[in-house]
XYZ file of N, CA and C in Angstrom:
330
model
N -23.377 -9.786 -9.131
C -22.391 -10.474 -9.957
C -21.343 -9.455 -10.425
N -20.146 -9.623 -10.399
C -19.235 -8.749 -10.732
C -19.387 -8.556 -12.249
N -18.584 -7.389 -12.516
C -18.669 -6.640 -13.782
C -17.445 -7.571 -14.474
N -17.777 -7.747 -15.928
C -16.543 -8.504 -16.183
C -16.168 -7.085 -17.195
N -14.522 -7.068 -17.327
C -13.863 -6.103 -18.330
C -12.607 -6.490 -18.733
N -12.497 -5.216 -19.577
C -10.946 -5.601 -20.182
C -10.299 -4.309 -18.886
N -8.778 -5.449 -17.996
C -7.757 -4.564 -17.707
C -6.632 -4.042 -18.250
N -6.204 -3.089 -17.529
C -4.984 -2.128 -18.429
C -3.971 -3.067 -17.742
N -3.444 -4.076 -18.909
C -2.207 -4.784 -18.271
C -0.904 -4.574 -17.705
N -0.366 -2.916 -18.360
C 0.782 -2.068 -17.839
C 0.186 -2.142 -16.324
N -0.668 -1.948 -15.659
C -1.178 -1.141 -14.736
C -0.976 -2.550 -13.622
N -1.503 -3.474 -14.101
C -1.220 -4.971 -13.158
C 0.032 -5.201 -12.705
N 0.995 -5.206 -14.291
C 2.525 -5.649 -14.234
C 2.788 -4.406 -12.861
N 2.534 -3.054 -12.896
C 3.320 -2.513 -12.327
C 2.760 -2.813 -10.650
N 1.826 -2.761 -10.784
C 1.242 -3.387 -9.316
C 1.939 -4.771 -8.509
N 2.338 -5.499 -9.794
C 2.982 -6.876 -9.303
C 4.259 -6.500 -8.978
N 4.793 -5.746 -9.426
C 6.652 -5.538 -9.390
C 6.351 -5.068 -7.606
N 5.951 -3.364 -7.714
C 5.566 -2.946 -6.319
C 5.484 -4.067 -5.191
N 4.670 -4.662 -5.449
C 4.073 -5.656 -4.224
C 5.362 -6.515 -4.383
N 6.165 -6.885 -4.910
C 6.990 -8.101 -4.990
C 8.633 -7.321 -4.488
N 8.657 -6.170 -4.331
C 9.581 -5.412 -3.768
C 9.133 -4.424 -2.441
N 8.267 -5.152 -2.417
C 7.606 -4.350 -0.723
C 8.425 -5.029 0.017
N 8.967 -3.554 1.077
C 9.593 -3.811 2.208
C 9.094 -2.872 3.200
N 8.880 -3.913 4.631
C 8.350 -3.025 5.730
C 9.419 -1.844 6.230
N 8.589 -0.639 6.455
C 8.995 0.513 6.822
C 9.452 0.516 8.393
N 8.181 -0.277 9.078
C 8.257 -0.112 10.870
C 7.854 -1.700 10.951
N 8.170 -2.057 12.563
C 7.498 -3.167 12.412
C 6.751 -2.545 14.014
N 5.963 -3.265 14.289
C 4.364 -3.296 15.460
C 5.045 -4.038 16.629
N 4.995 -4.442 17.313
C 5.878 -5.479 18.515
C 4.157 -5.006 19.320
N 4.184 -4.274 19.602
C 2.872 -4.119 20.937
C 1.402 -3.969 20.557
N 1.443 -3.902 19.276
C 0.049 -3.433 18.741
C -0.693 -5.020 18.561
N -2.205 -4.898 18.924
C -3.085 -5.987 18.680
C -3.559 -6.089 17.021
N -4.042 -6.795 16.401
C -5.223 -6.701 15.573
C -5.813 -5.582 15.543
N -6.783 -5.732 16.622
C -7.743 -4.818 16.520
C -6.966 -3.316 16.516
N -5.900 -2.928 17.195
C -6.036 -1.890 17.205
C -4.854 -0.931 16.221
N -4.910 -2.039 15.381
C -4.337 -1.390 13.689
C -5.624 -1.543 12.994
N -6.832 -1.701 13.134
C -7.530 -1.678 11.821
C -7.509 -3.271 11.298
N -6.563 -4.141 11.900
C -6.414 -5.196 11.367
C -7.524 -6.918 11.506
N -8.348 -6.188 12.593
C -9.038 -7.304 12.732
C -10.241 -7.479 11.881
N -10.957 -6.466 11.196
C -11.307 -6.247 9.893
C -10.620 -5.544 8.995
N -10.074 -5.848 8.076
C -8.834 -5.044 7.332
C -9.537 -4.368 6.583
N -9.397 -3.091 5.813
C -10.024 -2.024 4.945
C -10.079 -2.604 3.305
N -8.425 -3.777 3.634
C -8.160 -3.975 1.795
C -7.519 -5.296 2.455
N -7.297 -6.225 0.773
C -6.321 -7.210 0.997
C -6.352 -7.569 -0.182
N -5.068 -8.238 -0.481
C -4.074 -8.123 -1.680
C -4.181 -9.741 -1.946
N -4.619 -10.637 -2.603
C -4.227 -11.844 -3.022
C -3.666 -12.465 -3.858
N -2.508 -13.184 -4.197
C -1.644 -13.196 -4.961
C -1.691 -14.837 -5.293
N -1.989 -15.541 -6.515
C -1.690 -16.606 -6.795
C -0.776 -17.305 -7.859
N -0.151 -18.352 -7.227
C 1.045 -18.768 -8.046
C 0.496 -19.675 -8.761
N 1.547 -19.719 -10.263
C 1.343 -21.012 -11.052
C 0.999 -22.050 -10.201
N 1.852 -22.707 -9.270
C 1.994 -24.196 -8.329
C 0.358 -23.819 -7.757
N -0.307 -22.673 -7.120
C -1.443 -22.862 -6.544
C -1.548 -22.347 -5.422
N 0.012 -22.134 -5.016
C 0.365 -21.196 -3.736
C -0.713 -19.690 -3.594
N -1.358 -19.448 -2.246
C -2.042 -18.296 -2.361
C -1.607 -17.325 -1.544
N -0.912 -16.484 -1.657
C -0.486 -15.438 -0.693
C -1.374 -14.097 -0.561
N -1.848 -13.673 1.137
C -2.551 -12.720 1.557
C -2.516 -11.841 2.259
N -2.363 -10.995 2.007
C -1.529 -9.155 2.700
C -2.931 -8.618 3.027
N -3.161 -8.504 4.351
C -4.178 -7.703 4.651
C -3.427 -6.194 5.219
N -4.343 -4.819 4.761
C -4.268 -3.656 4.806
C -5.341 -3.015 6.234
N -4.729 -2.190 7.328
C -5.415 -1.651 8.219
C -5.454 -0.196 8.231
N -5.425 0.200 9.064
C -5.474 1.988 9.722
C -4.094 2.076 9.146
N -4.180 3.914 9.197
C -3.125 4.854 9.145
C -2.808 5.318 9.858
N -1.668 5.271 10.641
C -1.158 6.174 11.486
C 0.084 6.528 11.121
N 0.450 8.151 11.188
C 1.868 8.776 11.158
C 2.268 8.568 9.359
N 0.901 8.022 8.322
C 1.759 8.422 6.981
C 2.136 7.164 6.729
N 1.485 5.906 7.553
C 1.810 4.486 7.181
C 0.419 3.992 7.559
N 0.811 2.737 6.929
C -0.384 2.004 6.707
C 0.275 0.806 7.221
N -0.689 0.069 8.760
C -0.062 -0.979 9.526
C -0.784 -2.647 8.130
N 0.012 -3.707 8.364
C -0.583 -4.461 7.365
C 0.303 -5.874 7.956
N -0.415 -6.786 7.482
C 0.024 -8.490 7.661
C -0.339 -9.259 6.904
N 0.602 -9.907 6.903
C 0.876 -12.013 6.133
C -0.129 -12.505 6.123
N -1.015 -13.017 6.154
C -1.997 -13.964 6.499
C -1.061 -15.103 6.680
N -1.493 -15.937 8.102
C -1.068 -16.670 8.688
C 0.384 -16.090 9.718
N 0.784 -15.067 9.450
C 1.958 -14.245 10.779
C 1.321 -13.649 11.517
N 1.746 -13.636 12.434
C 1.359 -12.491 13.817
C 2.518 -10.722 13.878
N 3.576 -10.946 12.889
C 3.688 -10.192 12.796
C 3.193 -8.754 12.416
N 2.718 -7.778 12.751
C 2.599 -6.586 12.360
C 3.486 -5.756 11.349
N 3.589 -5.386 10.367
C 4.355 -4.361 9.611
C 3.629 -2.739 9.412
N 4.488 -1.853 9.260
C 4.045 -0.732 8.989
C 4.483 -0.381 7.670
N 4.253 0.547 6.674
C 4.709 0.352 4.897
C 3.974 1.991 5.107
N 5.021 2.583 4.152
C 4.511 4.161 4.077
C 3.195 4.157 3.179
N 2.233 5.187 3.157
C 1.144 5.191 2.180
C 1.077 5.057 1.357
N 2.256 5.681 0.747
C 2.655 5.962 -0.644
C 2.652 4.649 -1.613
N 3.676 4.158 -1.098
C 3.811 2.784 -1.314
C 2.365 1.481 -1.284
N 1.273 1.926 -0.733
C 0.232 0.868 -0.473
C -0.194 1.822 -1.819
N -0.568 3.256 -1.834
C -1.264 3.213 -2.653
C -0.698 2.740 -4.163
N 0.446 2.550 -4.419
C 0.912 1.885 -5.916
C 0.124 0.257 -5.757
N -0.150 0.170 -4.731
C -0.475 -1.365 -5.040
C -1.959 -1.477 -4.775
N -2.639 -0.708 -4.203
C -4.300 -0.805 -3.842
C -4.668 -0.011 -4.979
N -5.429 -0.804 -5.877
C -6.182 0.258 -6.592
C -7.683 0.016 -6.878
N -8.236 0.699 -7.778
C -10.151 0.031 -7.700
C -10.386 -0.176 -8.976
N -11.405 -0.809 -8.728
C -11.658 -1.633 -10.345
C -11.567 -0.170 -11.646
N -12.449 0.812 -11.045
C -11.960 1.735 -12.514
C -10.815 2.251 -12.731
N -9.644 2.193 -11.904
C -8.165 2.817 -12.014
C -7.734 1.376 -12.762
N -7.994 0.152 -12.878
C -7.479 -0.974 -13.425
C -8.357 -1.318 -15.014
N -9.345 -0.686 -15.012
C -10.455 -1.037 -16.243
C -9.945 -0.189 -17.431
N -10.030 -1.300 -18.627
C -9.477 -0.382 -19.855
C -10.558 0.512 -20.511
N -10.210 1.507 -20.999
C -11.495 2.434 -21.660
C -12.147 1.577 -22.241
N -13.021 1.567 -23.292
C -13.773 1.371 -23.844
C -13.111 1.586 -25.284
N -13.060 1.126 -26.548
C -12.212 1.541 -27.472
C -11.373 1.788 -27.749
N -10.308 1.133 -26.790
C -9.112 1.307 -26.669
C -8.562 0.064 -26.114
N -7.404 -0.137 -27.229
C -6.521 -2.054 -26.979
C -5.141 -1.440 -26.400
N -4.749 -2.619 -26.122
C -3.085 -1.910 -25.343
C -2.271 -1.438 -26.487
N -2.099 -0.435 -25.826
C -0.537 0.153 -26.736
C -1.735 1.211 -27.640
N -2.697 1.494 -27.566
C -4.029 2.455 -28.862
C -3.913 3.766 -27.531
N -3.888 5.359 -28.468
C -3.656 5.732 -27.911
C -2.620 6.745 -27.349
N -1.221 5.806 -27.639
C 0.242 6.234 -27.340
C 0.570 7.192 -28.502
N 1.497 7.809 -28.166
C 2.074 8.276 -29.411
C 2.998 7.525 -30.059
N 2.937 8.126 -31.465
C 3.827 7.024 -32.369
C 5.245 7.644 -32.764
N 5.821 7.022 -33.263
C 6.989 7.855 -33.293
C 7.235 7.722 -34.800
């Protein structure tokens, strides 16, 4: 059963902006599924709208300093530099709030 917690909400918002200004770096024309990593993907990103809409970015292999990745439901291939996936892939403890600590506790005050 998953762990339930409190997340660091700065840390979401900025994850959402990233992902919502992702633009492909390369695009794939000859590459299969399989041979980006994509026919079992490593990660995938799910995004749901108020209306119910569900949008799904699956994440594959690295090659050359990019990370190949797709739409769910396109056949297109994209390539997206690393850099950039890693602002948006993160793991439950890079997203989990300390322990004793509420948003904004912490900061300095002025």
């Amino acid at each position: 059963e998953p762990e339930e917690a409190k997340v660091k909400a700065d840390e979401i918002d900025r994850m959402l902006r990233e992902l919502s200004k992702l633009k492909a770096d390369d695009l794939e024309i000859e590459k299969e599924l399989k041979g980006c990593g994509l026919e079992n993907p490593s990660a995938e990103v799910s995004v749901k709208l108020d209306d119910g809409t569900v949008y799904r970015i699956f994440f594959g292999d690295e090659s050359d300093g990019k990370r190949y990745l797709r739409a769910e439901g396109k056949e297109q291939i994209f390539m997206v530099y690393k850099y950039k996936v890693k602002r948006i892939l993160k793991t439950a403890d890079e997203l989990k709030e300390e322990e004793g600590k509420g948003e904004g506790e912490g900061q300095e005050k002025e």
